Amino acid sequence: MAARRRASGPPTKELLRECAREVVDVAEGIRGVSARTSSVLFAPALTGSAHRRPRTGYAARWALLRALTDKRGLGGSAIVAPDGAGHLLGAAGEMLGRESLAATVAVTSLRLRIAAVLLDHPEFEHDPGMRRLIGAVGTGSDRAAVRALRALFKDRGARRALSGLTPILAELLAVRSLLDEGPPDDDTAWALAAGRAPAAGPPTGIGASYLPAPGQSGGGGTTHAVELSARERQGIAAEGSFLDFLRNIDLLSAGGRVLVQEVRGPDGVLRYVVQAPGTTPGRPRDDSAQDVADAWRNLFLTDSPYTRSLLLAIREHGIPRGADLALVGHGEGGIALMNLARDDEFCRAYRVTHLIVVAAPVDGRRPADPRTWVAGITDRHDIVPLLDGRDPGAAFGPHPNRYEVAYAGPVREFPRCHLLRGYIDHLETVIPHAIRDIDRALTPYRGPVERTRAYRLGDRARPPEGHPFLTVPTTSLATSAGPVDMPVRYYDSSAAHLCFPLDADVARGLLPDVAWMGPTRFGRRALAVLSLYEHRCTTIGPYTELGLSVLVDDLWRPHPYDAAVDLLRRADLRRTGRYVVALAVGTEEARTVADEVWAQPAELGSAEIDLEGRRLRAEAPELGLSVTGDAGPGVRCPEPDWVLYGRRGDSTVRTLVRTHGKPRVHARPRVRLRLDGAHGALARHLQILELDSVRPGFVLSGPRFMAHRSAGAVLPR
């Protein structure tokens, strides 16, 4: 009978999610009990009673204190009283390594939610942020898991990685509130974390009457008008239609900009369309309201920098009060537009006729104006719309003007299934009926575009990501893969450089056939470096990189001890460098930049790399190589800035790489390179050098660092 019920019941992932919701409800209840008990403990009435009747009063307070702090009760740092004594006791409990019962129960809920996500998306096991999170909650001890999670939330690099794990953002927010031992920040966040619909009441406080003066900051958000490039102006649609609006958003998605267009409808009335993009995977935008990390606040709190910035853009554009307004958005942009549509003040200022969102959660969110027509397009493999605690297409109380399409697209992997370009392709091929239905609803906006204006969104409430190290002048450089900003900035990376001594004559054979370039000699030996990189967050997207290079002397006046002296010089004044012999990168954009900008011979080759601890692991089946082992004990060393050389025709290209982190040098590594066949130039060179038969002489590691890599400078050599 039980087997029959399991066969006819919901899938395992649904059971896991249901259990996770129930467990987080329990954690929320325990948290409430802790808060009430703590309030009673520090209540003035009980304090006065203890002074008047010490024998019974102090006994009662002692019993309450034990219930709060005993490991068999509510757990260590469960003090949430508003006075100083309560915070002092809570801090003491945390220092003693105790964790509250609510926190440990919440971690159990998080484990269940992660298990459910991995059933649908096994590729997340290879994501660095998810890998770090699984390592934190997968320990045998609940209390150890709580402490590991607390450390992750305090670590900027970890938060940047965790912010991309959209399937469990709601659960993470609830757990974080419990770990911080403070009351929940927002009832909506708790409702979403528990899998319930948020409260139906409209938000307040962000409407038109609260708008600051144009260009000023409001709740962290800023905006200013920007000119489109000639290429972008050619790509902007001149007619109003659903697909045209989506293509506009896709065109501007990488620049932190929104678009406002004025459309003359078939009836001659001028109407306005606000088009808002979502976040771009791998591109940090902490200086912009369109930011991955800010998606947390944008989802759970209606007064977010993105929402404020959209309000400022609408005001700066000069849209008159009472005008008809259509809101079209993707991902985070759709959530921010929903926040606007739910605001009473905003809907009194403008008549929001249509709200159309792609790849964003809309259920449980009702516009303030019941006449607003709401449409949502969702790929069932896309986990971003799951943030409201409900699978796309599940039953819900329908809005009288709601239109929703949930379909199963051909791509399952995240974030590919969330990209707007994929949704546009699916609308044309998989669900063409949705285009017809939405265009029919958008009939008042089906006309010529009379004016187009772009606005760059900003967030002055915090410095740009990587400030001050990565706040450097940039310029755009044209490549066959599109324009690329130089220098390329690396916001969150890990690296391990395996340094192999080898015969100087063998090393000379790896270099170009020119007399003036020679390997740096250490006696009769030279140095070959196998570099392993995991770039989790960069301005050209996340990718992995494996490279073989040889340390070379000054190209003009080589001296025997230049390599040692260069360690004392600034990176831009160094005369030695590393000639890149072969390179394998994980994305086509990275390959194009390496080849066309840095003149480094790059090939495509994906890899799974984990370099954040002493245990190093890199597996590249496509290339036929793997690296595993323990780097061993290490000591801090100076920042390993690099000069890299490549060849283009008869010239040498010099690239400067500046790094900032906490590098370590490991003198006795137990790391092995294994080659299973030779697939590609990199693996063949490693096989010829027989580096798989020896251990590296030493390893230089950077578990987490930032870097910027300049454009290549062409040398007449």
XYZ file of C-alpha atoms in Angstrom:
717
model
C 0.000 0.000 0.000
C 2.807 2.402 0.922
C 4.591 1.611 -2.359
C 1.370 2.312 -4.256
C 0.986 5.675 -2.512
C 4.560 6.608 -3.379
C 4.047 5.642 -7.006
C 0.860 7.727 -7.305
C 2.036 10.621 -5.094
C 4.091 13.649 -6.009
C 7.674 13.220 -7.233
C 10.488 12.918 -4.724
C 11.607 16.489 -5.354
C 8.145 17.737 -4.391
C 8.227 15.690 -1.196
C 11.632 17.179 -0.380
C 10.394 20.709 -0.977
C 7.287 20.077 1.100
C 9.419 18.720 3.935
C 11.739 21.734 3.622
C 8.781 24.099 3.970
C 7.516 22.248 7.033
C 10.954 22.211 8.652
C 11.495 25.939 8.069
C 8.073 26.531 9.646
C 9.333 24.641 12.686
C 12.499 26.743 12.728
C 10.405 29.900 12.490
C 8.266 28.691 15.405
C 11.336 27.943 17.514
C 12.698 31.365 16.667
C 9.450 32.936 17.835
C 9.568 30.996 21.096
C 13.149 32.188 21.637
C 12.133 35.790 21.016
C 9.185 35.616 23.398
C 11.192 33.842 26.088
C 13.998 36.364 25.779
C 11.537 39.263 26.001
C 10.067 37.817 29.189
C 13.530 37.245 30.660
C 14.475 40.920 30.250
C 11.000 42.368 30.864
C 11.021 45.198 33.454
C 8.153 43.574 35.360
C 10.102 40.343 35.921
C 13.254 42.284 36.789
C 11.345 44.309 39.387
C 9.726 41.155 40.768
C 13.158 39.535 41.175
C 14.331 42.507 43.223
C 11.257 42.390 45.433
C 11.226 38.600 45.869
C 14.804 37.399 45.213
C 14.192 33.791 46.192
C 11.503 33.094 43.626
C 12.239 35.915 41.156
C 15.869 35.037 40.492
C 14.976 31.334 40.297
C 12.441 32.111 37.582
C 14.940 34.220 35.634
C 17.595 31.512 35.969
C 15.154 28.918 34.588
C 14.377 31.140 31.605
C 18.082 31.777 30.984
C 18.834 28.043 31.037
C 15.984 27.389 28.605
C 17.462 29.959 26.243
C 21.124 28.957 26.425
C 21.259 25.264 27.351
C 22.195 22.955 24.479
C 19.245 20.749 25.457
C 16.941 23.764 25.212
C 16.702 26.552 22.658
C 20.455 26.605 22.170
C 23.440 28.876 22.739
C 23.226 32.339 21.205
C 19.447 32.681 21.221
C 19.398 36.029 23.023
C 17.391 38.565 21.030
C 16.490 41.070 23.730
C 16.854 44.703 22.702
C 19.018 45.709 25.637
C 22.789 45.489 25.987
C 22.778 42.596 28.428
C 20.893 40.357 26.010
C 23.285 41.078 23.145
C 26.250 40.514 25.454
C 24.965 37.087 26.473
C 24.221 36.207 22.858
C 27.745 37.163 21.773
C 29.175 35.098 24.635
C 27.174 32.066 23.487
C 28.463 32.455 19.938
C 32.063 32.767 21.148
C 31.626 29.503 23.066
C 30.680 27.809 19.793
C 27.012 27.314 20.618
C 24.309 27.613 18.004
C 20.606 28.070 18.499
C 18.159 25.250 17.970
C 16.341 27.354 15.359
C 19.530 27.691 13.316
C 20.314 23.985 13.321
C 16.724 23.155 12.308
C 16.940 25.712 9.507
C 20.090 24.019 8.193
C 18.106 20.776 7.937
C 15.555 22.600 5.789
C 18.359 23.936 3.610
C 19.762 20.420 3.123
C 16.340 19.223 1.930
C 15.981 22.142 -0.496
C 19.455 21.562 -1.933
C 18.662 17.869 -2.451
C 15.485 18.816 -4.331
C 17.343 21.305 -6.536
C 20.044 18.771 -7.417
C 17.411 16.251 -8.535
C 16.270 18.702 -11.211
C 19.643 20.316 -11.902
C 22.533 17.902 -11.316
C 24.839 20.333 -13.135
C 24.742 22.551 -10.028
C 27.053 20.073 -8.303
C 29.825 21.550 -10.464
C 28.956 25.172 -9.616
C 31.591 26.725 -7.280
C 29.003 28.432 -5.095
C 26.852 25.328 -4.754
C 29.952 23.215 -4.148
C 30.967 25.556 -1.337
C 27.456 25.469 0.110
C 27.198 21.670 -0.062
C 30.522 21.429 1.719
C 29.202 23.712 4.455
C 25.901 21.940 5.098
C 27.150 18.429 4.305
C 29.199 18.050 7.479
C 28.163 15.450 10.017
C 27.559 18.050 12.713
C 24.647 20.480 12.449
C 26.470 22.984 14.609
C 29.591 22.737 12.431
C 27.394 23.341 9.380
C 25.860 26.418 11.013
C 29.296 27.845 11.779
C 30.462 27.147 8.206
C 27.378 28.840 6.769
C 27.861 31.823 9.056
C 31.422 32.181 7.711
C 30.122 31.959 4.109
C 27.634 34.772 4.665
C 30.360 37.001 6.137
C 32.768 36.344 3.244
C 32.362 38.735 0.294
C 33.709 36.187 -2.174
C 31.362 33.520 -0.882
C 28.368 35.841 -0.985
C 29.161 36.682 -4.588
C 29.159 32.991 -5.464
C 26.069 32.247 -3.380
C 24.129 35.094 -4.959
C 24.057 33.160 -8.227
C 22.315 30.185 -6.622
C 18.832 31.419 -7.406
C 16.960 28.159 -6.730
C 17.537 28.433 -2.991
C 17.714 32.194 -2.468
C 14.514 32.222 -0.437
C 15.678 29.406 1.807
C 19.100 31.019 2.207
C 17.518 34.309 3.240
C 15.485 32.587 5.958
C 18.504 30.643 7.195
C 20.634 33.773 7.184
C 18.069 35.560 9.338
C 18.208 32.678 11.805
C 22.015 32.586 11.798
C 22.128 36.318 12.480
C 19.881 35.707 15.502
C 17.805 38.727 14.593
C 14.096 38.988 13.823
C 13.050 38.412 10.201
C 13.546 41.483 8.057
C 10.414 41.069 6.017
C 7.282 38.962 6.305
C 7.293 38.398 2.564
C 10.772 36.860 2.723
C 9.621 34.419 5.407
C 6.475 33.549 3.489
C 8.473 32.852 0.339
C 11.052 30.837 2.261
C 8.280 28.701 3.708
C 6.788 28.184 0.255
C 3.683 30.271 0.921
C 2.302 33.090 -1.163
C 3.241 36.504 0.195
C 0.691 38.777 1.716
C -1.768 40.145 -0.801
C -1.607 43.707 0.496
C 0.138 46.198 -1.790
C 3.542 47.581 -0.872
C 3.905 51.165 0.200
C 6.523 53.866 0.219
C 7.990 53.793 -3.313
C 5.353 55.623 -5.312
C 5.572 58.755 -7.415
C 5.108 61.093 -4.441
C 8.305 59.701 -2.928
C 10.478 60.352 -5.965
C 13.550 62.516 -5.315
C 14.737 65.146 -7.740
C 16.035 63.871 -11.087
C 19.520 62.379 -10.909
C 19.511 62.207 -7.109
C 19.851 59.040 -5.092
C 16.738 57.360 -3.793
C 17.117 54.314 -1.595
C 20.520 53.728 -3.185
C 19.268 53.972 -6.778
C 20.397 56.563 -9.342
C 19.890 57.053 -13.053
C 21.084 59.199 -15.933
C 20.355 59.288 -19.644
C 22.990 57.804 -21.969
C 23.446 57.794 -25.721
C 23.263 54.539 -27.648
C 26.116 53.522 -29.919
C 25.606 53.510 -33.680
C 25.392 49.700 -33.683
C 22.819 49.743 -30.891
C 20.713 52.392 -32.608
C 20.562 50.187 -35.685
C 19.407 47.226 -33.579
C 16.660 49.066 -31.654
C 13.199 48.269 -33.000
C 11.287 51.010 -34.854
C 7.911 49.283 -34.374
C 6.117 48.187 -31.230
C 5.645 44.437 -30.732
C 6.329 41.878 -28.017
C 9.381 40.324 -29.710
C 10.747 43.754 -30.628
C 10.646 44.818 -26.988
C 12.413 41.615 -25.905
C 15.124 42.087 -28.548
C 15.666 45.631 -27.274
C 16.163 44.290 -23.754
C 18.581 41.638 -24.987
C 20.584 44.272 -26.857
C 21.054 46.437 -23.737
C 21.240 43.695 -21.101
C 25.016 43.842 -20.558
C 25.227 47.576 -19.896
C 23.097 48.117 -16.806
C 20.598 50.155 -18.845
C 16.830 50.332 -19.235
C 14.907 51.609 -22.237
C 11.870 53.888 -22.454
C 10.093 54.101 -25.822
C 7.203 56.275 -26.970
C 4.857 54.423 -29.324
C 2.076 55.964 -31.410
C -0.782 53.458 -31.312
C -3.274 52.650 -34.084
C -5.724 55.116 -32.470
C -3.155 57.929 -32.609
C -2.571 58.023 -28.839
C 1.031 58.281 -27.587
C 1.860 55.525 -25.097
C 5.038 54.537 -23.231
C 6.881 51.225 -22.859
C 9.471 50.663 -20.105
C 11.848 47.767 -20.878
C 14.031 46.384 -18.055
C 16.749 43.700 -18.375
C 17.738 41.127 -15.793
C 21.218 40.283 -14.571
C 23.954 38.926 -16.790
C 25.602 35.763 -15.385
C 29.220 36.256 -14.416
C 29.188 40.045 -14.758
C 29.234 41.854 -11.390
C 27.354 45.116 -11.223
C 27.732 46.291 -7.626
C 27.951 49.837 -8.974
C 24.579 49.338 -10.674
C 21.062 48.688 -9.471
C 20.988 45.819 -11.984
C 23.109 43.535 -9.821
C 23.065 39.804 -9.058
C 23.495 40.221 -5.320
C 20.839 42.936 -5.189
C 18.357 40.462 -6.680
C 17.899 39.203 -3.096
C 16.633 42.591 -1.917
C 14.731 43.213 -5.150
C 12.833 39.937 -4.733
C 11.890 40.217 -1.083
C 11.648 43.993 -0.568
C 9.727 46.231 -2.953
C 11.876 49.284 -2.122
C 15.056 48.126 -3.876
C 17.714 50.177 -5.707
C 16.573 48.720 -9.037
C 12.960 49.705 -8.383
C 14.002 53.196 -7.260
C 16.202 53.619 -10.334
C 13.327 52.661 -12.627
C 11.174 55.309 -10.977
C 13.888 57.902 -11.542
C 14.209 56.895 -15.221
C 10.453 57.256 -15.720
C 10.472 60.710 -14.130
C 13.560 61.867 -16.031
C 11.972 60.779 -19.296
C 9.088 63.163 -18.586
C 6.196 60.700 -18.869
C 3.089 62.765 -18.024
C 0.832 61.747 -15.160
C -2.109 59.640 -16.275
C -0.299 58.309 -19.379
C -0.742 54.700 -20.488
C 2.283 52.614 -19.551
C 3.367 49.079 -20.515
C 6.082 47.361 -18.461
C 8.177 44.615 -20.099
C 10.995 42.899 -18.214
C 13.257 39.864 -17.992
C 14.437 38.155 -14.797
C 15.319 40.656 -12.102
C 13.993 43.448 -14.291
C 10.598 41.743 -14.360
C 10.582 41.516 -10.557
C 11.411 45.231 -10.230
C 8.627 46.133 -12.681
C 6.192 43.993 -10.683
C 7.198 46.008 -7.600
C 6.190 49.171 -9.469
C 2.898 47.692 -10.646
C 2.021 46.697 -7.071
C 2.506 50.208 -5.707
C -0.638 52.294 -5.156
C 1.114 55.656 -5.540
C 2.728 54.650 -8.813
C -0.523 53.342 -10.270
C -2.305 56.557 -9.295
C 0.356 58.531 -11.176
C 0.314 56.334 -14.317
C -2.146 53.893 -15.828
C -0.240 50.600 -16.012
C -2.118 48.817 -18.774
C 0.219 45.844 -19.314
C 2.853 44.015 -17.283
C 4.750 41.334 -19.240
C 7.606 39.438 -17.617
C 9.831 36.668 -18.939
C 11.746 34.292 -16.626
C 10.504 35.950 -13.439
C 8.050 34.893 -10.678
C 4.643 36.582 -10.871
C 2.322 34.332 -8.833
C 0.959 35.652 -5.580
C 1.716 39.195 -6.738
C -1.306 41.261 -7.738
C -1.021 44.683 -9.389
C -2.480 47.607 -7.478
C -4.709 48.378 -10.486
C -7.022 45.381 -11.122
C -7.304 46.450 -14.778
C -3.599 45.739 -15.433
C -3.118 42.831 -17.841
C -0.362 40.535 -16.533
C 1.525 37.994 -18.669
C 4.316 35.633 -17.652
C 6.465 33.363 -19.856
C 8.371 30.635 -18.013
C 10.620 27.771 -19.057
C 9.965 24.886 -16.630
C 13.719 24.205 -16.485
C 14.422 27.781 -15.394
C 14.696 27.854 -11.617
C 14.418 31.662 -11.183
C 10.572 31.609 -11.328
C 10.662 29.010 -8.515
C 11.666 31.779 -6.111
C 8.041 32.258 -5.133
C 7.961 28.672 -3.836
C 5.822 27.233 -6.644
C 6.620 25.329 -9.798
C 5.680 27.059 -13.058
C 2.290 25.991 -14.244
C 1.034 24.843 -10.835
C -2.474 25.682 -9.745
C -3.078 29.158 -8.348
C -5.913 31.596 -7.815
C -6.061 33.244 -11.262
C -6.075 37.006 -11.663
C -8.929 38.046 -13.966
C -6.448 39.668 -16.368
C -3.617 37.138 -16.124
C -2.034 35.222 -19.014
C 0.653 32.619 -18.299
C 2.618 30.166 -20.435
C 4.863 27.525 -18.866
C 6.687 25.230 -21.274
C 9.600 22.771 -21.251
C 12.427 24.170 -23.346
C 15.142 22.084 -25.013
C 17.896 23.363 -22.652
C 17.965 22.187 -19.028
C 21.247 23.689 -17.781
C 21.185 26.849 -15.699
C 21.938 29.690 -16.437
C 21.556 28.875 -20.158
C 17.851 28.144 -19.691
C 17.423 31.590 -18.069
C 19.049 33.683 -20.813
C 16.724 36.000 -22.709
C 18.214 34.999 -26.075
C 17.000 31.440 -25.434
C 13.502 32.643 -24.495
C 13.296 34.642 -27.729
C 14.266 31.566 -29.764
C 11.702 29.424 -27.921
C 8.933 31.985 -28.485
C 9.597 31.751 -32.214
C 9.900 27.956 -32.389
C 8.355 26.224 -29.344
C 5.480 28.504 -28.259
C 4.662 30.788 -31.214
C 1.056 31.036 -30.014
C 2.277 33.117 -27.044
C 3.575 35.780 -29.462
C 0.174 35.997 -31.144
C -1.740 36.171 -27.854
C 0.481 38.816 -26.278
C 0.673 40.929 -29.444
C -3.129 40.827 -29.592
C -3.255 42.147 -26.014
C -0.618 44.775 -26.912
C -2.670 46.128 -29.846
C -2.728 49.707 -28.415
C 1.114 49.657 -28.553
C 1.420 48.185 -32.079
C 2.634 51.250 -33.921
C 5.711 53.266 -34.874
C 8.240 54.224 -32.199
C 8.561 58.019 -32.099
C 11.252 58.350 -29.421
C 13.725 56.023 -27.720
C 15.819 56.868 -24.673
C 18.229 54.700 -22.644
C 19.024 55.257 -18.963
C 21.942 53.816 -17.052
C 21.017 52.658 -13.579
C 23.363 53.166 -10.661
C 23.671 52.456 -6.964
C 25.588 55.051 -4.954
C 24.879 53.306 -1.661
C 27.985 51.125 -2.018
C 31.321 51.266 -3.820
C 31.862 49.410 -7.076
C 32.773 45.751 -6.777
C 36.484 45.289 -6.192
C 37.056 48.907 -5.125
C 39.696 50.254 -5.084
C 41.807 47.577 -6.795
C 39.487 47.024 -9.761
C 38.319 50.608 -10.230
C 40.641 51.267 -13.164
C 40.170 53.189 -16.433
C 38.625 51.012 -19.124
C 38.314 51.145 -22.880
C 36.331 49.082 -25.353
C 38.203 46.883 -27.806
C 36.597 45.299 -30.860
C 36.926 41.514 -31.314
C 35.203 38.963 -33.512
C 33.089 38.005 -30.457
C 31.971 41.623 -29.950
C 33.357 44.568 -27.980
C 35.365 43.702 -24.842
C 36.246 46.089 -22.029
C 39.971 46.374 -21.284
C 41.486 45.586 -18.927
C 39.583 42.373 -18.293
C 38.652 42.338 -14.592
C 38.574 39.174 -12.522
C 36.399 39.661 -9.436
C 36.460 36.171 -7.958
C 39.070 33.634 -9.069
C 41.218 30.791 -7.774
C 44.575 29.681 -9.188
C 47.324 27.138 -8.708
C 50.635 27.375 -10.563
C 52.555 24.074 -10.709
C 56.213 24.913 -11.298
C 58.329 22.172 -12.912
C 62.142 22.428 -13.274
C 63.215 21.050 -16.662
C 66.273 20.989 -18.862
C 67.026 24.422 -20.331
C 67.545 23.014 -23.852
C 64.137 21.296 -23.684
C 62.549 24.561 -22.524
C 64.261 26.387 -25.407
C 62.500 24.072 -27.837
C 59.106 25.323 -26.591
C 59.868 28.945 -27.459
C 59.609 30.705 -30.842
C 62.499 30.193 -33.217
C 64.100 33.587 -32.576
C 67.577 34.113 -31.156
C 66.690 36.891 -28.727
C 64.103 34.962 -26.650
C 65.565 32.433 -24.244
C 64.437 30.651 -21.099
C 65.507 31.971 -17.729
C 68.208 29.622 -16.456
C 68.719 28.442 -12.901
C 72.046 26.712 -13.451
C 71.281 24.156 -16.147
C 67.570 24.179 -15.474
C 64.638 26.293 -16.655
C 61.125 26.613 -15.255
C 57.894 25.479 -16.891
C 54.610 26.529 -15.244
C 51.296 24.693 -15.559
C 48.630 27.210 -14.472
C 45.142 26.187 -13.387
C 42.494 28.904 -13.050
C 38.864 28.901 -12.008
C 37.458 32.316 -12.918
C 34.045 32.465 -11.251
C 33.206 36.089 -11.947
C 34.807 38.200 -14.708
C 33.896 40.879 -17.219
C 34.028 38.272 -20.013
C 31.952 35.753 -18.085
C 32.923 32.795 -15.886
C 35.371 30.314 -17.377
C 38.198 27.917 -16.594
C 41.734 28.295 -17.878
C 44.668 25.891 -18.130
C 47.957 27.094 -19.528
C 51.560 26.014 -20.032
C 54.222 28.726 -19.981
C 57.996 29.061 -19.717
C 59.848 31.719 -17.726
C 61.901 33.861 -20.166
C 64.599 36.535 -19.846
C 64.544 40.190 -20.861
C 63.977 40.317 -24.635
C 66.705 42.929 -25.233
C 69.366 42.741 -22.512
C 69.141 39.456 -20.628
C 71.036 39.198 -17.333
C 71.627 36.078 -15.241
C 69.765 37.286 -12.155
C 66.919 39.237 -13.744
C 64.271 36.823 -12.459
C 65.350 37.352 -8.845
C 65.723 41.125 -9.206
C 62.316 41.394 -10.870
C 60.665 40.208 -7.657
C 61.692 43.564 -6.158
C 60.368 45.602 -9.088
C 56.869 46.824 -9.776
C 55.062 44.561 -12.208
C 54.951 47.194 -14.957
C 58.758 47.576 -14.751
C 59.625 43.909 -14.907
C 61.834 42.698 -17.730
C 61.286 38.970 -17.435
C 57.996 37.212 -18.054
C 56.306 33.972 -19.011
C 55.891 32.954 -22.628
C 52.525 31.188 -23.061
C 53.148 27.979 -25.000
C 49.605 26.565 -24.995
C 46.287 27.548 -23.455
C 42.890 25.884 -23.010
C 39.869 27.946 -21.923
C 36.262 27.021 -21.218
C 34.349 29.570 -23.329
C 34.474 30.887 -26.875
C 34.600 34.510 -25.682
C 37.666 33.792 -23.532
C 39.324 31.972 -26.441
C 38.691 34.924 -28.746
C 40.152 37.430 -26.275
C 43.221 35.258 -25.629
C 43.881 34.815 -29.335
C 43.023 38.263 -30.702
C 43.971 40.530 -27.773
C 46.777 38.687 -25.982
C 48.171 36.686 -28.939
C 48.134 33.483 -26.897
C 47.438 30.201 -28.755
C 44.174 29.160 -27.127
C 41.892 26.193 -27.704
C 38.480 25.357 -26.297
C 38.490 22.839 -23.489
C 36.137 22.758 -20.515
C 37.370 21.637 -17.112
C 36.108 21.069 -13.586
C 38.418 22.838 -11.167
C 38.409 23.157 -7.378
C 41.365 25.107 -5.989
C 39.947 26.747 -2.861
C 41.687 24.509 -0.302
C 45.016 22.778 0.037
C 43.554 19.847 -1.878
C 43.828 20.675 -5.583
C 41.624 19.099 -8.230
C 41.341 19.769 -11.947
C 39.766 17.416 -14.480
C 39.576 18.123 -18.204
C 38.301 14.954 -19.950
C 38.126 16.719 -23.324
C 41.848 17.438 -23.081
C 42.805 14.110 -21.537
C 44.435 15.523 -18.404
C 43.787 15.791 -14.692
C 45.589 17.220 -11.666
C 44.982 15.960 -8.131
C 46.814 16.037 -4.845
C 47.642 17.983 -1.726
C 49.643 21.185 -2.080
C 50.996 20.685 1.423
C 51.805 23.386 3.990
C 52.439 26.837 2.590
C 53.645 30.287 3.597
C 52.463 33.723 2.499
C 54.374 35.330 -0.346
C 54.194 38.647 -2.265
C 51.486 39.219 -4.849
C 52.374 37.159 -7.963
C 51.886 39.814 -10.635
C 52.821 38.490 -14.074
C 54.074 39.626 -17.434
C 52.825 37.273 -20.166
C 54.200 37.057 -23.704
C 52.575 35.823 -26.893
C 53.448 35.946 -30.597
C 51.563 37.467 -33.517
C 53.369 37.302 -36.826
C 56.808 38.893 -36.416
C 55.886 40.732 -33.211
C 55.782 39.862 -29.532
C 52.720 40.858 -27.487
C 53.268 41.784 -23.825
C 50.363 41.547 -21.358
C 50.476 42.795 -17.776
C 48.485 40.906 -15.115
C 48.005 42.553 -11.713
C 46.630 40.425 -8.853
C 45.355 41.055 -5.349
C 44.760 38.256 -2.842
C 46.577 36.137 -0.306
C 48.918 33.881 -2.298
C 50.913 31.082 -0.686
C 53.932 29.119 -1.846
C 54.051 25.381 -1.125
C 57.564 23.934 -1.126
C 56.731 20.216 -0.835
C 53.618 19.591 -2.894
C 52.157 16.114 -3.306
C 50.415 16.893 -6.571
C 50.323 14.689 -9.656
C 49.557 15.435 -13.288
C 47.888 12.553 -15.141
C 47.523 12.313 -18.910
C 45.033 9.996 -20.539
C 45.849 10.456 -24.196
C 46.806 13.731 -25.830
C 43.793 15.753 -26.973
C 44.870 19.188 -28.109
C 48.067 21.195 -28.108
C 48.245 21.686 -24.338
C 48.028 17.979 -23.500
C 50.485 17.074 -26.266
C 53.090 19.511 -24.937
C 52.665 18.125 -21.413
C 53.055 14.606 -22.790
C 56.219 15.491 -24.728
C 57.745 17.084 -21.621
C 56.750 13.992 -19.575
C 55.552 16.204 -16.742
C 53.147 13.453 -15.674
C 56.126 11.407 -14.467
C 57.456 14.008 -12.004
C 56.110 16.127 -9.217
C 56.276 19.925 -9.397
C 59.191 21.518 -7.572
C 56.829 23.931 -5.841
C 53.269 25.247 -6.141
C 52.051 28.829 -5.941
C 48.364 28.974 -4.953
C 45.762 31.699 -4.669
C 42.540 30.237 -3.236
C 40.689 33.488 -3.886
C 41.971 36.610 -5.569
C 41.098 39.522 -7.849
C 43.030 40.514 -10.956
C 42.979 42.741 -13.998
C 44.660 41.812 -17.265
C 45.614 44.598 -19.667
C 45.345 44.585 -23.423
C 48.411 43.270 -25.193
C 51.137 45.761 -26.123
C 52.864 44.942 -29.408
C 56.665 44.940 -29.147
C 58.983 45.244 -32.199
C 60.588 41.931 -31.416
